[in-house]
Amino acid sequence: MTKKALFNWSSGKDSALALYKTLQNPDYEISCLLTSVNQQFQRVSMHGIRISLLQEQAKSIGIPLKIMEIPEMPTMEVYEEVMTQTLTQLKSEGVDYSIFGDIFLEDLRKYREEKLETIGFKGIFPLWKIPTMDLIQEFICLGFKTIVVCVNEHFLDKSFVGRVIDEQFIKDLPANVDVCGENGEFHTFTFDGPIFTKPVDFETGEIVYRKYERPEKEDSSDKACDTSATDAFDYGFWYCDLVAKDTIDSF
């Protein structure tokens, strides 16, 4: 019997590869792509991607998109309340599984699984414990194309944002940076590859700098608000805005 699942879609490369692997598995039926969006700015949390481009991704992939709006810098209580309401609705529609692109963050996986269990969901992790160098090489070899849209200044400088990930990008990364950015070093937007019927069309816009204050109370569960699990809120982030055709609003 096919297992009905939601896919936690960040718009980036790990999500794209995890979705690709899931679609090769006949055991699962993906009911929707679930993405958390900053309610104030109407952009994908941390990635800064406009909803219009997120919708273009889902359209090209051919899976319905479900947007979950989260307030700017929410408390964990608010985040969990919104997530519980969303998952409860999906549960009533027969969805029992929640699929993630996480790779090796043990505390984040534990948090996700514990919260899912209270609603009657089971977490699925197609990329779990696969070496990140193997994953990025597979990603490139499969023909995926992704652009870096956000970098944490603690790990990377402004020159890395706005670059398409290729072999040269990998060679240029400092030794302390994971090649998949699994520690929140950078975030991406995937615009082409085997899961897309056509490339997502966009132009690169302005590069901006933003800094976030560390939450007053922080523990490992705070990482759930960010799909890449960065807790480096003491640092600023460089963003490369991506603009769909005829889009004129600013970042």
PDB file of C-alpha atoms in Angstrom:
ATOM      1  CA  MET A   1       0.000   0.000   0.000  1.00  0.00           C
ATOM      2  CA  THR A   2       1.370   3.415  -0.991  1.00  0.00           C
ATOM      3  CA  LYS A   3       2.314   5.672   1.914  1.00  0.00           C
ATOM      4  CA  LYS A   4       0.906   9.185   1.628  1.00  0.00           C
ATOM      5  CA  ALA A   5       3.501  11.800   2.582  1.00  0.00           C
ATOM      6  CA  LEU A   6       4.184  15.519   2.665  1.00  0.00           C
ATOM      7  CA  PHE A   7       7.576  16.784   1.575  1.00  0.00           C
ATOM      8  CA  ASN A   8       9.253  19.577   3.549  1.00  0.00           C
ATOM      9  CA  TRP A   9      10.460  21.787   0.709  1.00  0.00           C
ATOM     10  CA  SER A  10      13.021  24.521   1.454  1.00  0.00           C
ATOM     11  CA  SER A  11      13.569  25.459  -2.237  1.00  0.00           C
ATOM     12  CA  GLY A  12      17.238  24.441  -1.961  1.00  0.00           C
ATOM     13  CA  LYS A  13      19.533  21.659  -3.109  1.00  0.00           C
ATOM     14  CA  ASP A  14      19.142  19.178  -0.231  1.00  0.00           C
ATOM     15  CA  SER A  15      15.370  19.303  -0.626  1.00  0.00           C
ATOM     16  CA  ALA A  16      15.719  18.801  -4.375  1.00  0.00           C
ATOM     17  CA  LEU A  17      17.961  15.746  -4.043  1.00  0.00           C
ATOM     18  CA  ALA A  18      15.858  14.230  -1.259  1.00  0.00           C
ATOM     19  CA  LEU A  19      12.719  14.742  -3.353  1.00  0.00           C
ATOM     20  CA  TYR A  20      14.412  13.147  -6.365  1.00  0.00           C
ATOM     21  CA  LYS A  21      15.267  10.057  -4.304  1.00  0.00           C
ATOM     22  CA  THR A  22      11.760   9.909  -2.841  1.00  0.00           C
ATOM     23  CA  LEU A  23      10.155  10.071  -6.272  1.00  0.00           C
ATOM     24  CA  GLN A  24      12.227   7.025  -7.276  1.00  0.00           C
ATOM     25  CA  ASN A  25      10.660   5.098  -4.387  1.00  0.00           C
ATOM     26  CA  PRO A  26       7.255   3.618  -5.327  1.00  0.00           C
ATOM     27  CA  ASP A  27       6.380   3.188  -1.638  1.00  0.00           C
ATOM     28  CA  TYR A  28       5.582   6.897  -1.255  1.00  0.00           C
ATOM     29  CA  GLU A  29       3.009   9.236  -2.764  1.00  0.00           C
ATOM     30  CA  ILE A  30       3.869  12.930  -2.264  1.00  0.00           C
ATOM     31  CA  SER A  31       0.670  14.847  -1.545  1.00  0.00           C
ATOM     32  CA  CYS A  32       2.250  18.300  -1.326  1.00  0.00           C
ATOM     33  CA  LEU A  33       5.391  20.368  -0.909  1.00  0.00           C
ATOM     34  CA  LEU A  34       5.243  22.127   2.473  1.00  0.00           C
ATOM     35  CA  THR A  35       7.236  25.345   2.834  1.00  0.00           C
ATOM     36  CA  SER A  36       7.430  27.788   5.739  1.00  0.00           C
ATOM     37  CA  VAL A  37       7.317  31.423   4.635  1.00  0.00           C
ATOM     38  CA  ASN A  38       8.093  34.604   6.543  1.00  0.00           C
ATOM     39  CA  GLN A  39       4.665  36.166   7.040  1.00  0.00           C
ATOM     40  CA  GLN A  40       5.982  39.744   7.014  1.00  0.00           C
ATOM     41  CA  PHE A  41       8.196  39.548   3.941  1.00  0.00           C
ATOM     42  CA  GLN A  42       6.403  36.748   2.068  1.00  0.00           C
ATOM     43  CA  ARG A  43       9.658  34.919   1.422  1.00  0.00           C
ATOM     44  CA  VAL A  44      10.972  31.450   2.227  1.00  0.00           C
ATOM     45  CA  SER A  45      12.398  31.453   5.761  1.00  0.00           C
ATOM     46  CA  MET A  46      16.209  31.983   5.807  1.00  0.00           C
ATOM     47  CA  HIS A  47      16.523  31.415   2.059  1.00  0.00           C
ATOM     48  CA  GLY A  48      14.816  34.732   1.275  1.00  0.00           C
ATOM     49  CA  ILE A  49      13.163  33.353  -1.869  1.00  0.00           C
ATOM     50  CA  ARG A  50      10.073  35.162  -3.150  1.00  0.00           C
ATOM     51  CA  ILE A  51       6.803  33.226  -3.110  1.00  0.00           C
ATOM     52  CA  SER A  52       6.445  33.769  -6.864  1.00  0.00           C
ATOM     53  CA  LEU A  53       9.636  31.759  -7.511  1.00  0.00           C
ATOM     54  CA  LEU A  54       8.604  29.114  -4.980  1.00  0.00           C
ATOM     55  CA  GLN A  55       5.344  28.717  -6.890  1.00  0.00           C
ATOM     56  CA  GLU A  56       7.247  28.409 -10.169  1.00  0.00           C
ATOM     57  CA  GLN A  57       9.348  25.613  -8.658  1.00  0.00           C
ATOM     58  CA  ALA A  58       6.259  23.676  -7.560  1.00  0.00           C
ATOM     59  CA  LYS A  59       4.590  24.213 -10.940  1.00  0.00           C
ATOM     60  CA  SER A  60       7.616  22.826 -12.781  1.00  0.00           C
ATOM     61  CA  ILE A  61       7.915  19.889 -10.365  1.00  0.00           C
ATOM     62  CA  GLY A  62       4.210  19.135 -10.704  1.00  0.00           C
ATOM     63  CA  ILE A  63       3.386  18.718  -7.003  1.00  0.00           C
ATOM     64  CA  PRO A  64       0.911  20.984  -5.132  1.00  0.00           C
ATOM     65  CA  LEU A  65       2.504  23.612  -2.893  1.00  0.00           C
ATOM     66  CA  LYS A  66       1.259  24.256   0.646  1.00  0.00           C
ATOM     67  CA  ILE A  67       2.565  27.437   2.273  1.00  0.00           C
ATOM     68  CA  MET A  68       2.826  27.719   6.043  1.00  0.00           C
ATOM     69  CA  GLU A  69       3.145  31.362   7.145  1.00  0.00           C
ATOM     70  CA  ILE A  70       5.394  31.982  10.152  1.00  0.00           C
ATOM     71  CA  PRO A  71       5.818  35.373  11.919  1.00  0.00           C
ATOM     72  CA  GLU A  72       9.184  37.146  11.763  1.00  0.00           C
ATOM     73  CA  MET A  73      11.537  35.573  14.377  1.00  0.00           C
ATOM     74  CA  PRO A  74       8.796  33.457  16.026  1.00  0.00           C
ATOM     75  CA  THR A  75       9.016  31.895  19.461  1.00  0.00           C
ATOM     76  CA  MET A  76       9.148  28.102  19.460  1.00  0.00           C
ATOM     77  CA  GLU A  77       5.649  28.043  20.930  1.00  0.00           C
ATOM     78  CA  VAL A  78       4.273  30.014  17.971  1.00  0.00           C
ATOM     79  CA  TYR A  79       6.219  27.957  15.438  1.00  0.00           C
ATOM     80  CA  GLU A  80       5.039  24.676  16.929  1.00  0.00           C
ATOM     81  CA  GLU A  81       1.431  25.859  17.090  1.00  0.00           C
ATOM     82  CA  VAL A  82       1.381  26.752  13.401  1.00  0.00           C
ATOM     83  CA  MET A  83       3.119  23.503  12.465  1.00  0.00           C
ATOM     84  CA  THR A  84       0.723  21.417  14.572  1.00  0.00           C
ATOM     85  CA  GLN A  85      -2.316  23.057  12.971  1.00  0.00           C
ATOM     86  CA  THR A  86      -0.902  22.461   9.489  1.00  0.00           C
ATOM     87  CA  LEU A  87       0.020  18.834  10.094  1.00  0.00           C
ATOM     88  CA  THR A  88      -3.262  18.080  11.830  1.00  0.00           C
ATOM     89  CA  GLN A  89      -5.099  19.259   8.723  1.00  0.00           C
ATOM     90  CA  LEU A  90      -2.891  17.116   6.478  1.00  0.00           C
ATOM     91  CA  LYS A  91      -3.384  14.145   8.817  1.00  0.00           C
ATOM     92  CA  SER A  92      -7.127  14.456   8.313  1.00  0.00           C
ATOM     93  CA  GLU A  93      -6.472  14.158   4.576  1.00  0.00           C
ATOM     94  CA  GLY A  94      -4.727  10.813   5.032  1.00  0.00           C
ATOM     95  CA  VAL A  95      -1.106  11.990   5.169  1.00  0.00           C
ATOM     96  CA  ASP A  96       0.979   9.971   7.654  1.00  0.00           C
ATOM     97  CA  TYR A  97       4.600  10.664   6.677  1.00  0.00           C
ATOM     98  CA  SER A  98       6.770  13.779   6.661  1.00  0.00           C
ATOM     99  CA  ILE A  99       9.919  13.749   4.508  1.00  0.00           C
ATOM    100  CA  PHE A 100      12.999  15.899   5.165  1.00  0.00           C
ATOM    101  CA  GLY A 101      16.322  16.655   3.466  1.00  0.00           C
ATOM    102  CA  ASP A 102      18.341  16.581   6.715  1.00  0.00           C
ATOM    103  CA  ILE A 103      21.697  14.850   6.511  1.00  0.00           C
ATOM    104  CA  PHE A 104      23.467  14.490   9.857  1.00  0.00           C
ATOM    105  CA  LEU A 105      22.135  16.842  12.568  1.00  0.00           C
ATOM    106  CA  GLU A 106      21.135  14.347  15.254  1.00  0.00           C
ATOM    107  CA  ASP A 107      19.438  16.783  17.646  1.00  0.00           C
ATOM    108  CA  LEU A 108      17.328  18.257  14.853  1.00  0.00           C
ATOM    109  CA  ARG A 109      16.178  14.831  13.676  1.00  0.00           C
ATOM    110  CA  LYS A 110      15.300  13.845  17.243  1.00  0.00           C
ATOM    111  CA  TYR A 111      13.292  17.043  17.700  1.00  0.00           C
ATOM    112  CA  ARG A 112      11.404  16.508  14.447  1.00  0.00           C
ATOM    113  CA  GLU A 113      10.588  12.886  15.221  1.00  0.00           C
ATOM    114  CA  GLU A 114       9.385  13.650  18.742  1.00  0.00           C
ATOM    115  CA  LYS A 115       7.063  16.425  17.559  1.00  0.00           C
ATOM    116  CA  LEU A 116       5.770  14.365  14.632  1.00  0.00           C
ATOM    117  CA  GLU A 117       4.985  11.414  16.886  1.00  0.00           C
ATOM    118  CA  THR A 118       2.603  13.525  18.976  1.00  0.00           C
ATOM    119  CA  ILE A 119       0.502  14.151  15.849  1.00  0.00           C
ATOM    120  CA  GLY A 120       0.756  10.601  14.526  1.00  0.00           C
ATOM    121  CA  PHE A 121       3.338  11.205  11.817  1.00  0.00           C
ATOM    122  CA  LYS A 122       6.532   9.356  10.998  1.00  0.00           C
ATOM    123  CA  GLY A 123       9.619  11.217   9.773  1.00  0.00           C
ATOM    124  CA  ILE A 124      11.496  10.008   6.667  1.00  0.00           C
ATOM    125  CA  PHE A 125      15.076  11.109   5.891  1.00  0.00           C
ATOM    126  CA  PRO A 126      16.285   9.953   2.423  1.00  0.00           C
ATOM    127  CA  LEU A 127      19.722  11.614   2.711  1.00  0.00           C
ATOM    128  CA  TRP A 128      20.493  10.590   6.281  1.00  0.00           C
ATOM    129  CA  LYS A 129      24.169   9.903   7.028  1.00  0.00           C
ATOM    130  CA  ILE A 130      25.241   9.955   3.391  1.00  0.00           C
ATOM    131  CA  PRO A 131      28.614  11.792   3.212  1.00  0.00           C
ATOM    132  CA  THR A 132      27.973  15.335   2.037  1.00  0.00           C
ATOM    133  CA  MET A 133      30.733  15.235  -0.576  1.00  0.00           C
ATOM    134  CA  ASP A 134      29.016  12.211  -2.122  1.00  0.00           C
ATOM    135  CA  LEU A 135      25.683  14.044  -2.066  1.00  0.00           C
ATOM    136  CA  ILE A 136      26.933  17.210  -3.750  1.00  0.00           C
ATOM    137  CA  GLN A 137      28.741  15.225  -6.429  1.00  0.00           C
ATOM    138  CA  GLU A 138      25.597  13.170  -7.096  1.00  0.00           C
ATOM    139  CA  PHE A 139      23.557  16.375  -7.199  1.00  0.00           C
ATOM    140  CA  ILE A 140      25.811  17.887  -9.863  1.00  0.00           C
ATOM    141  CA  CYS A 141      26.102  14.661 -11.878  1.00  0.00           C
ATOM    142  CA  LEU A 142      22.317  14.317 -12.008  1.00  0.00           C
ATOM    143  CA  GLY A 143      22.135  17.674 -13.738  1.00  0.00           C
ATOM    144  CA  PHE A 144      20.718  19.758 -10.907  1.00  0.00           C
ATOM    145  CA  LYS A 145      21.504  23.469 -10.945  1.00  0.00           C
ATOM    146  CA  THR A 146      21.361  25.592  -7.822  1.00  0.00           C
ATOM    147  CA  ILE A 147      22.406  29.118  -6.891  1.00  0.00           C
ATOM    148  CA  VAL A 148      23.634  30.304  -3.490  1.00  0.00           C
ATOM    149  CA  VAL A 149      21.117  32.835  -2.179  1.00  0.00           C
ATOM    150  CA  CYS A 150      22.316  33.294   1.406  1.00  0.00           C
ATOM    151  CA  VAL A 151      25.643  32.952   3.227  1.00  0.00           C
ATOM    152  CA  ASN A 152      26.468  33.230   6.913  1.00  0.00           C
ATOM    153  CA  GLU A 153      29.255  35.807   7.247  1.00  0.00           C
ATOM    154  CA  HIS A 154      30.875  33.756  10.009  1.00  0.00           C
ATOM    155  CA  PHE A 155      31.768  31.107   7.435  1.00  0.00           C
ATOM    156  CA  LEU A 156      31.752  32.769   4.006  1.00  0.00           C
ATOM    157  CA  ASP A 157      32.202  36.256   2.622  1.00  0.00           C
ATOM    158  CA  LYS A 158      29.977  38.183   0.242  1.00  0.00           C
ATOM    159  CA  SER A 159      31.737  36.791  -2.844  1.00  0.00           C
ATOM    160  CA  PHE A 160      30.092  33.377  -2.414  1.00  0.00           C
ATOM    161  CA  VAL A 161      26.508  34.600  -2.573  1.00  0.00           C
ATOM    162  CA  GLY A 162      24.980  34.603  -6.058  1.00  0.00           C
ATOM    163  CA  ARG A 163      27.242  31.805  -7.311  1.00  0.00           C
ATOM    164  CA  VAL A 164      25.986  28.638  -8.991  1.00  0.00           C
ATOM    165  CA  ILE A 165      27.324  25.534  -7.254  1.00  0.00           C
ATOM    166  CA  ASP A 166      29.795  23.670  -9.450  1.00  0.00           C
ATOM    167  CA  GLU A 167      33.174  21.994  -9.060  1.00  0.00           C
ATOM    168  CA  GLN A 168      34.948  25.345  -8.757  1.00  0.00           C
ATOM    169  CA  PHE A 169      32.587  26.485  -6.033  1.00  0.00           C
ATOM    170  CA  ILE A 170      33.351  23.319  -4.071  1.00  0.00           C
ATOM    171  CA  LYS A 171      37.106  23.873  -4.462  1.00  0.00           C
ATOM    172  CA  ASP A 172      36.777  27.474  -3.270  1.00  0.00           C
ATOM    173  CA  LEU A 173      35.011  26.589  -0.010  1.00  0.00           C
ATOM    174  CA  PRO A 174      37.100  27.007   3.166  1.00  0.00           C
ATOM    175  CA  ALA A 175      38.039  23.777   4.941  1.00  0.00           C
ATOM    176  CA  ASN A 176      35.670  24.480   7.849  1.00  0.00           C
ATOM    177  CA  VAL A 177      32.596  24.750   5.587  1.00  0.00           C
ATOM    178  CA  ASP A 178      30.486  21.696   4.831  1.00  0.00           C
ATOM    179  CA  VAL A 179      30.061  21.256   1.071  1.00  0.00           C
ATOM    180  CA  CYS A 180      26.291  20.977   1.525  1.00  0.00           C
ATOM    181  CA  GLY A 181      26.106  23.819   4.033  1.00  0.00           C
ATOM    182  CA  GLU A 182      24.540  21.419   6.523  1.00  0.00           C
ATOM    183  CA  ASN A 183      25.615  23.594   9.463  1.00  0.00           C
ATOM    184  CA  GLY A 184      23.834  26.642   8.060  1.00  0.00           C
ATOM    185  CA  GLU A 185      26.881  28.066   6.251  1.00  0.00           C
ATOM    186  CA  PHE A 186      24.866  28.802   3.107  1.00  0.00           C
ATOM    187  CA  HIS A 187      21.452  28.293   1.536  1.00  0.00           C
ATOM    188  CA  THR A 188      20.460  27.732  -2.082  1.00  0.00           C
ATOM    189  CA  PHE A 189      17.683  27.929  -4.651  1.00  0.00           C
ATOM    190  CA  THR A 190      17.457  25.008  -7.078  1.00  0.00           C
ATOM    191  CA  PHE A 191      16.187  26.024 -10.496  1.00  0.00           C
ATOM    192  CA  ASP A 192      16.785  23.055 -12.796  1.00  0.00           C
ATOM    193  CA  GLY A 193      17.313  19.302 -12.734  1.00  0.00           C
ATOM    194  CA  PRO A 194      15.612  15.940 -13.249  1.00  0.00           C
ATOM    195  CA  ILE A 195      12.611  16.737 -11.016  1.00  0.00           C
ATOM    196  CA  PHE A 196      11.716  19.823 -13.099  1.00  0.00           C
ATOM    197  CA  THR A 197       9.766  19.824 -16.351  1.00  0.00           C
ATOM    198  CA  LYS A 198      11.490  23.096 -17.263  1.00  0.00           C
ATOM    199  CA  PRO A 199      14.017  25.437 -15.607  1.00  0.00           C
ATOM    200  CA  VAL A 200      12.692  28.122 -13.269  1.00  0.00           C
ATOM    201  CA  ASP A 201      13.316  31.449 -15.002  1.00  0.00           C
ATOM    202  CA  PHE A 202      14.755  34.266 -12.880  1.00  0.00           C
ATOM    203  CA  GLU A 203      17.266  37.081 -12.801  1.00  0.00           C
ATOM    204  CA  THR A 204      19.712  37.915 -10.015  1.00  0.00           C
ATOM    205  CA  GLY A 205      18.884  41.150  -8.230  1.00  0.00           C
ATOM    206  CA  GLU A 206      20.577  43.162  -5.503  1.00  0.00           C
ATOM    207  CA  ILE A 207      22.813  41.721  -2.787  1.00  0.00           C
ATOM    208  CA  VAL A 208      21.831  42.838   0.706  1.00  0.00           C
ATOM    209  CA  TYR A 209      23.121  42.328   4.238  1.00  0.00           C
ATOM    210  CA  ARG A 210      20.918  41.450   7.208  1.00  0.00           C
ATOM    211  CA  LYS A 211      21.688  40.665  10.815  1.00  0.00           C
ATOM    212  CA  TYR A 212      19.486  38.753  13.237  1.00  0.00           C
ATOM    213  CA  GLU A 213      19.461  38.903  17.022  1.00  0.00           C
ATOM    214  CA  ARG A 214      19.925  35.680  18.932  1.00  0.00           C
ATOM    215  CA  PRO A 215      16.662  34.522  20.541  1.00  0.00           C
ATOM    216  CA  GLU A 216      16.496  35.195  24.303  1.00  0.00           C
ATOM    217  CA  LYS A 217      16.027  31.505  25.035  1.00  0.00           C
ATOM    218  CA  GLU A 218      17.692  29.018  22.742  1.00  0.00           C
ATOM    219  CA  ASP A 219      18.075  25.266  22.692  1.00  0.00           C
ATOM    220  CA  SER A 220      18.546  22.668  19.998  1.00  0.00           C
ATOM    221  CA  SER A 221      14.854  22.728  19.107  1.00  0.00           C
ATOM    222  CA  ASP A 222      15.163  26.352  17.959  1.00  0.00           C
ATOM    223  CA  LYS A 223      16.893  24.992  14.890  1.00  0.00           C
ATOM    224  CA  ALA A 224      13.608  23.633  13.593  1.00  0.00           C
ATOM    225  CA  CYS A 225      12.582  27.075  12.364  1.00  0.00           C
ATOM    226  CA  ASP A 226      15.392  26.943   9.830  1.00  0.00           C
ATOM    227  CA  THR A 227      15.480  24.013   7.464  1.00  0.00           C
ATOM    228  CA  SER A 228      19.261  24.014   7.541  1.00  0.00           C
ATOM    229  CA  ALA A 229      19.403  24.192  11.320  1.00  0.00           C
ATOM    230  CA  THR A 230      21.776  27.121  11.706  1.00  0.00           C
ATOM    231  CA  ASP A 231      21.993  28.550  15.213  1.00  0.00           C
ATOM    232  CA  ALA A 232      24.513  31.250  14.255  1.00  0.00           C
ATOM    233  CA  PHE A 233      22.213  34.202  14.915  1.00  0.00           C
ATOM    234  CA  ASP A 234      25.135  36.219  16.324  1.00  0.00           C
ATOM    235  CA  TYR A 235      26.234  36.796  12.739  1.00  0.00           C
ATOM    236  CA  GLY A 236      24.918  38.612   9.718  1.00  0.00           C
ATOM    237  CA  PHE A 237      23.889  37.089   6.417  1.00  0.00           C
ATOM    238  CA  TRP A 238      24.449  38.138   2.808  1.00  0.00           C
ATOM    239  CA  TYR A 239      21.458  37.567   0.527  1.00  0.00           C
ATOM    240  CA  CYS A 240      21.261  37.552  -3.254  1.00  0.00           C
ATOM    241  CA  ASP A 241      17.757  38.487  -4.322  1.00  0.00           C
ATOM    242  CA  LEU A 242      16.290  36.456  -7.157  1.00  0.00           C
ATOM    243  CA  VAL A 243      13.717  38.205  -9.286  1.00  0.00           C
ATOM    244  CA  ALA A 244      11.088  36.677 -11.556  1.00  0.00           C
ATOM    245  CA  LYS A 245      10.324  38.412 -14.833  1.00  0.00           C
ATOM    246  CA  ASP A 246       8.391  41.676 -14.407  1.00  0.00           C
ATOM    247  CA  THR A 247       8.896  41.678 -10.611  1.00  0.00           C
ATOM    248  CA  ILE A 248       9.693  45.180  -9.390  1.00  0.00           C
ATOM    249  CA  ASP A 249       9.318  45.070  -5.605  1.00  0.00           C
ATOM    250  CA  SER A 250      12.543  45.299  -3.591  1.00  0.00           C
ATOM    251  CA  PHE A 251      14.060  42.935  -1.023  1.00  0.00           C
TER     252      PHE A 251
END
